[in-house]
CSV table of C-alpha atoms in Angstrom, one decimal:
chain,number,residue,atom,x,y,z
A,1,MET,CA,-2.0,-21.1,23.9
A,2,THR,CA,0.3,-18.7,22.0
A,3,GLY,CA,3.2,-19.6,19.6
A,4,ARG,CA,5.9,-18.2,17.4
A,5,SER,CA,5.9,-20.3,14.3
A,6,ALA,CA,8.8,-18.7,12.5
A,7,PRO,CA,12.2,-17.2,13.5
A,8,ALA,CA,12.2,-13.5,13.9
A,9,THR,CA,13.6,-11.4,11.0
A,10,LEU,CA,15.2,-9.1,13.5
A,11,PRO,CA,17.1,-11.4,16.0
A,12,PRO,CA,16.5,-10.4,19.6
A,13,SER,CA,20.3,-10.2,20.1
A,14,LEU,CA,20.5,-7.4,17.5
A,15,ARG,CA,17.5,-5.3,18.4
A,16,VAL,CA,19.2,-2.8,20.8
A,17,TRP,CA,22.3,-2.3,18.6
A,18,LEU,CA,20.5,-2.1,15.3
A,19,GLY,CA,18.0,0.3,16.9
A,20,LEU,CA,20.8,2.6,17.9
A,21,ILE,CA,22.4,2.3,14.5
A,22,ALA,CA,19.0,3.0,12.8
A,23,ALA,CA,18.6,6.1,15.0
A,24,LEU,CA,22.1,7.4,14.1
A,25,ALA,CA,21.5,6.7,10.4
A,26,ALA,CA,18.2,8.6,10.5
A,27,SER,CA,19.9,11.6,12.2
A,28,ALA,CA,22.7,11.6,9.6
A,29,LEU,CA,20.2,11.3,6.8
A,30,THR,CA,18.2,14.3,8.1
A,31,VAL,CA,21.3,16.5,8.7
A,32,LEU,CA,22.6,15.8,5.2
A,33,GLY,CA,19.2,16.5,3.7
A,34,VAL,CA,19.0,19.9,5.4
A,35,LEU,CA,22.6,20.8,4.5
A,36,TYR,CA,22.1,20.0,0.8
A,37,ALA,CA,18.5,21.0,0.3
A,38,ASP,CA,17.9,22.6,-3.1
A,39,HIS,CA,21.6,22.5,-4.0
A,40,ASP,CA,22.6,21.9,-7.6
A,41,GLU,CA,26.4,21.4,-7.2
A,42,PRO,CA,28.8,19.3,-5.2
A,43,GLY,CA,29.6,20.3,-1.6
A,44,MET,CA,32.9,20.6,0.1
A,45,VAL,CA,33.0,17.0,1.1
A,46,ASP,CA,32.0,15.9,-2.4
A,47,ARG,CA,34.9,17.9,-4.0
A,48,TRP,CA,37.3,16.6,-1.4
A,49,ILE,CA,36.5,13.0,-2.4
A,50,THR,CA,36.2,13.4,-6.2
A,51,GLN,CA,34.6,15.4,-8.9
A,52,PRO,CA,31.3,13.5,-9.2
A,53,THR,CA,29.9,15.0,-12.3
A,54,ALA,CA,32.4,13.7,-14.8
A,55,ASP,CA,32.6,10.1,-16.2
A,56,SER,CA,36.3,9.7,-15.3
A,57,VAL,CA,36.3,5.9,-15.1
A,58,ARG,CA,37.6,4.1,-18.1
A,59,PRO,CA,37.3,0.4,-19.2
A,60,PRO,CA,37.5,-2.1,-17.7
A,61,TRP,CA,36.4,-0.4,-14.5
A,62,ARG,CA,33.7,1.5,-16.3
A,63,ASN,CA,32.2,-1.8,-17.4
A,64,VAL,CA,32.2,-3.0,-13.8
A,65,ALA,CA,30.5,0.2,-12.7
A,66,LEU,CA,27.9,-0.2,-15.4
A,67,ALA,CA,27.3,-3.8,-14.3
A,68,LEU,CA,26.8,-2.8,-10.7
A,69,ASP,CA,24.5,0.1,-11.8
A,70,PHE,CA,22.3,-2.4,-13.7
A,71,TRP,CA,21.4,-4.2,-10.4
A,72,GLY,CA,19.9,-0.9,-9.1
A,73,GLU,CA,17.8,-0.3,-12.3
A,74,PRO,CA,14.2,-1.6,-12.3
A,75,ALA,CA,14.9,-4.7,-14.3
A,76,GLY,CA,18.0,-5.7,-12.4
A,77,ALA,CA,16.4,-4.9,-9.0
A,78,ALA,CA,13.3,-6.9,-9.8
A,79,LEU,CA,15.5,-9.9,-10.7
A,80,LEU,CA,17.4,-9.6,-7.4
A,81,VAL,CA,14.2,-9.3,-5.4
A,82,VAL,CA,12.6,-12.3,-7.0
A,83,ALA,CA,15.7,-14.4,-6.4
A,84,ALA,CA,15.9,-13.2,-2.8
A,85,VAL,CA,12.2,-14.0,-2.1
A,86,ALA,CA,12.6,-17.4,-3.8
A,87,GLY,CA,15.7,-18.1,-1.6
A,88,CYS,CA,13.9,-17.2,1.6
A,89,LEU,CA,10.9,-19.5,0.7
A,90,LEU,CA,13.3,-22.4,-0.1
A,91,LEU,CA,14.9,-21.9,3.3
A,92,ARG,CA,11.4,-21.8,4.8
A,93,ARG,CA,11.7,-18.3,6.1
A,94,PRO,CA,8.5,-16.7,5.1
A,95,ARG,CA,9.0,-13.7,7.3
A,96,ALA,CA,12.3,-12.9,5.6
A,97,ALA,CA,10.5,-13.2,2.2
A,98,VAL,CA,8.0,-10.6,3.5
A,99,LEU,CA,10.9,-8.4,4.7
A,100,VAL,CA,12.6,-8.5,1.3
A,101,VAL,CA,9.5,-7.1,-0.4
A,102,ALA,CA,8.4,-4.8,2.4
A,103,GLY,CA,11.8,-3.6,3.6
A,104,VAL,CA,13.3,-3.0,0.1
A,105,GLY,CA,10.0,-1.4,-1.0
A,106,MET,CA,10.0,0.9,2.0
A,107,THR,CA,13.6,1.8,1.6
A,108,VAL,CA,13.3,2.7,-2.1
A,109,GLY,CA,10.0,4.5,-1.4
A,110,THR,CA,11.6,6.5,1.4
A,111,ALA,CA,14.6,7.4,-0.8
A,112,THR,CA,12.2,8.5,-3.6
A,113,LEU,CA,10.2,10.7,-1.2
A,114,LEU,CA,13.3,12.3,0.2
A,115,LYS,CA,14.5,13.1,-3.2
A,116,HIS,CA,11.5,15.3,-3.8
A,117,LEU,CA,11.6,16.8,-0.3
A,118,VAL,CA,15.3,17.7,-0.4
A,119,GLY,CA,15.3,18.8,-4.0
A,120,ARG,CA,19.1,18.4,-4.6
A,121,THR,CA,19.9,18.0,-8.3
A,122,ILE,CA,22.8,16.8,-10.5
A,123,HIS,CA,23.2,17.3,-14.2
A,124,GLY,CA,20.4,19.8,-14.5
A,125,ASP,CA,17.1,18.7,-12.9
A,126,ASN,CA,17.9,15.1,-11.9
A,127,LEU,CA,17.1,14.6,-8.3
A,128,SER,CA,20.0,13.1,-6.5
A,129,TYR,CA,19.7,12.9,-2.7
A,130,PRO,CA,19.7,10.2,-1.5
A,131,SER,CA,20.9,7.6,-3.9
A,132,GLY,CA,18.2,5.1,-4.6
A,133,HIS,CA,20.6,2.6,-6.1
A,134,THR,CA,22.7,2.6,-3.0
A,135,ALA,CA,19.7,2.4,-0.7
A,136,PHE,CA,18.3,-0.6,-2.6
A,137,LEU,CA,21.5,-2.7,-2.7
A,138,THR,CA,22.3,-1.9,0.9
A,139,ALA,CA,18.8,-2.8,2.0
A,140,LEU,CA,19.0,-6.2,0.2
A,141,ALA,CA,22.3,-6.9,1.8
A,142,LEU,CA,20.9,-6.0,5.2
A,143,VAL,CA,18.1,-8.5,4.8
A,144,ALA,CA,20.5,-11.2,3.7
A,145,ALA,CA,22.7,-10.5,6.7
A,146,LEU,CA,19.8,-10.6,9.1
A,147,LEU,CA,18.7,-13.9,7.7
A,148,ALA,CA,22.3,-15.3,8.0
A,149,THR,CA,22.5,-14.1,11.6
A,150,GLY,CA,19.4,-15.9,12.5
A,151,ARG,CA,20.3,-19.2,10.8
A,152,LEU,CA,23.8,-19.2,12.2
A,153,GLY,CA,22.6,-18.2,15.7
A,154,LEU,CA,25.1,-15.4,16.0
A,155,GLY,CA,25.2,-13.3,19.1
A,156,SER,CA,25.1,-9.6,19.5
A,157,THR,CA,28.7,-8.9,18.5
A,158,GLY,CA,29.0,-11.4,15.7
A,159,GLY,CA,25.5,-10.6,14.3
A,160,THR,CA,26.0,-6.8,14.4
A,161,SER,CA,29.4,-7.1,12.8
A,162,LEU,CA,28.0,-9.3,10.0
A,163,VAL,CA,25.1,-6.9,9.3
A,164,LEU,CA,27.4,-3.8,9.3
A,165,ALA,CA,29.9,-5.5,7.1
A,166,ALA,CA,27.3,-6.6,4.6
A,167,ALA,CA,25.8,-3.1,4.5
A,168,LEU,CA,29.3,-1.5,4.1
A,169,VAL,CA,30.3,-3.8,1.2
A,170,ALA,CA,27.0,-3.4,-0.7
A,171,GLY,CA,26.8,0.3,-0.1
A,172,ALA,CA,30.5,0.9,-1.0
A,173,ALA,CA,30.2,-1.1,-4.2
A,174,MET,CA,27.1,0.5,-5.5
A,175,GLY,CA,28.1,3.9,-4.2
A,176,TRP,CA,31.4,3.7,-6.0
A,177,ALA,CA,29.6,2.8,-9.2
A,178,GLN,CA,27.2,5.8,-8.9
A,179,VAL,CA,29.9,8.3,-8.2
A,180,ALA,CA,32.2,6.8,-10.9
A,181,LEU,CA,29.5,7.1,-13.5
A,182,GLY,CA,28.7,10.7,-12.4
A,183,ALA,CA,25.1,9.8,-11.4
A,184,HIS,CA,25.4,10.9,-7.8
A,185,TYR,CA,27.5,13.0,-5.5
A,186,PRO,CA,29.4,11.1,-2.7
A,187,THR,CA,27.1,12.6,-0.1
A,188,ASP,CA,24.1,11.3,-2.0
A,189,VAL,CA,25.6,7.8,-1.7
A,190,LEU,CA,26.0,8.3,2.0
A,191,GLY,CA,22.4,9.4,2.3
A,192,GLY,CA,21.3,6.2,0.4
A,193,TRP,CA,23.3,4.0,2.7
A,194,CYS,CA,21.8,5.7,5.8
A,195,THR,CA,18.3,5.3,4.4
A,196,ALA,CA,18.7,1.6,4.3
A,197,LEU,CA,20.3,1.4,7.7
A,198,ALA,CA,17.4,3.5,9.1
A,199,VAL,CA,14.5,1.7,7.3
A,200,ILE,CA,15.4,-2.0,7.4
A,201,PRO,CA,15.7,-2.6,11.1
A,202,ALA,CA,12.4,-0.7,11.7
A,203,THR,CA,10.6,-2.7,9.0
A,204,ALA,CA,12.0,-6.0,10.3
A,205,TRP,CA,10.7,-5.1,13.8
A,206,LEU,CA,7.2,-4.3,12.3
A,207,VAL,CA,7.2,-7.5,10.3
A,208,ASP,CA,7.9,-9.5,13.4
A,209,ARG,CA,5.3,-7.7,15.5
A,210,MET,CA,2.6,-8.2,12.8
A,211,ALA,CA,3.5,-11.9,12.3
A,212,ASP,CA,3.6,-12.6,16.0
A,213,ARG,CA,0.1,-11.1,16.5
A,214,LEU,CA,-1.2,-13.1,13.6
A,215,VAL,CA,0.2,-16.3,15.1
A,216,ASP,CA,-1.3,-15.5,18.5
A,217,ARG,CA,-4.7,-14.8,17.0
A,218,MET,CA,-4.6,-18.0,15.0
A,219,ALA,CA,-3.6,-19.9,18.1
A,220,ALA,CA,-6.3,-18.3,20.2
A,221,ALA,CA,-8.9,-19.1,17.5
A,222,GLY,CA,-7.7,-22.7,17.5
A,223,ASP,CA,-8.0,-22.9,21.2
A,224,ARG,CA,-11.6,-21.6,21.1
A,225,MET,CA,-12.5,-24.1,18.4
A,226,ALA,CA,-11.0,-26.9,20.4
A,227,ALA,CA,-12.8,-25.9,23.5
A,228,ALA,CA,-16.1,-25.7,21.6
A,229,GLY,CA,-15.5,-29.2,20.2
A,230,ARG,CA,-14.9,-30.6,23.7
A,231,ARG,CA,-18.1,-29.0,25.0
A,232,GLU,CA,-20.1,-30.5,22.1
A,233,ARG,CA,-18.7,-34.0,22.9
A,234,ARG,CA,-19.8,-33.8,26.5
């Protein structure tokens, strides 16, 4: 006997579309990384959007940007992760709790690795591509959207729309803060957004595969024990 004791973190209705989106995001992430490798100044797209190396935002919007930036710093990020894990456990979604830790951790780890591989800098020797703050908040929003999609039973169109909307809102909010504070170029922000879109669906799929295998093994072990008990009673 086999079983699936918990809902999938990556709903079956979204696997094809999110797989395609993840592949496109990974491609864009790679192309941007190649284009801006070892650069230490804004590119043409960055200059077209804004001058990203000056603190041009004034209160009260600067205070908003600083508040958003805090949630990407270690202390703020830890608070959000703990709250998200607690929420998943309260909703009895242990797989989602695992995805919060594993998915967000993989996203931030990937962004950090890419920063050293690409070597793009801002304000001297500060590695900037991709934006870790943007990657983090986008990843957390993606996990929340996947959880909501599963609980609401949304189909392919509704679920994909919700996931992309959540990623867009979170990425745009944190990305604006990073550019407004002069911490990143706009293309760094895009790279961070793409990092989350590439990593979270893949991590969710892996979490589901590993959890399903564990459930199957436990069910098989239970069947063997039950069979052994029946033989002993004969």
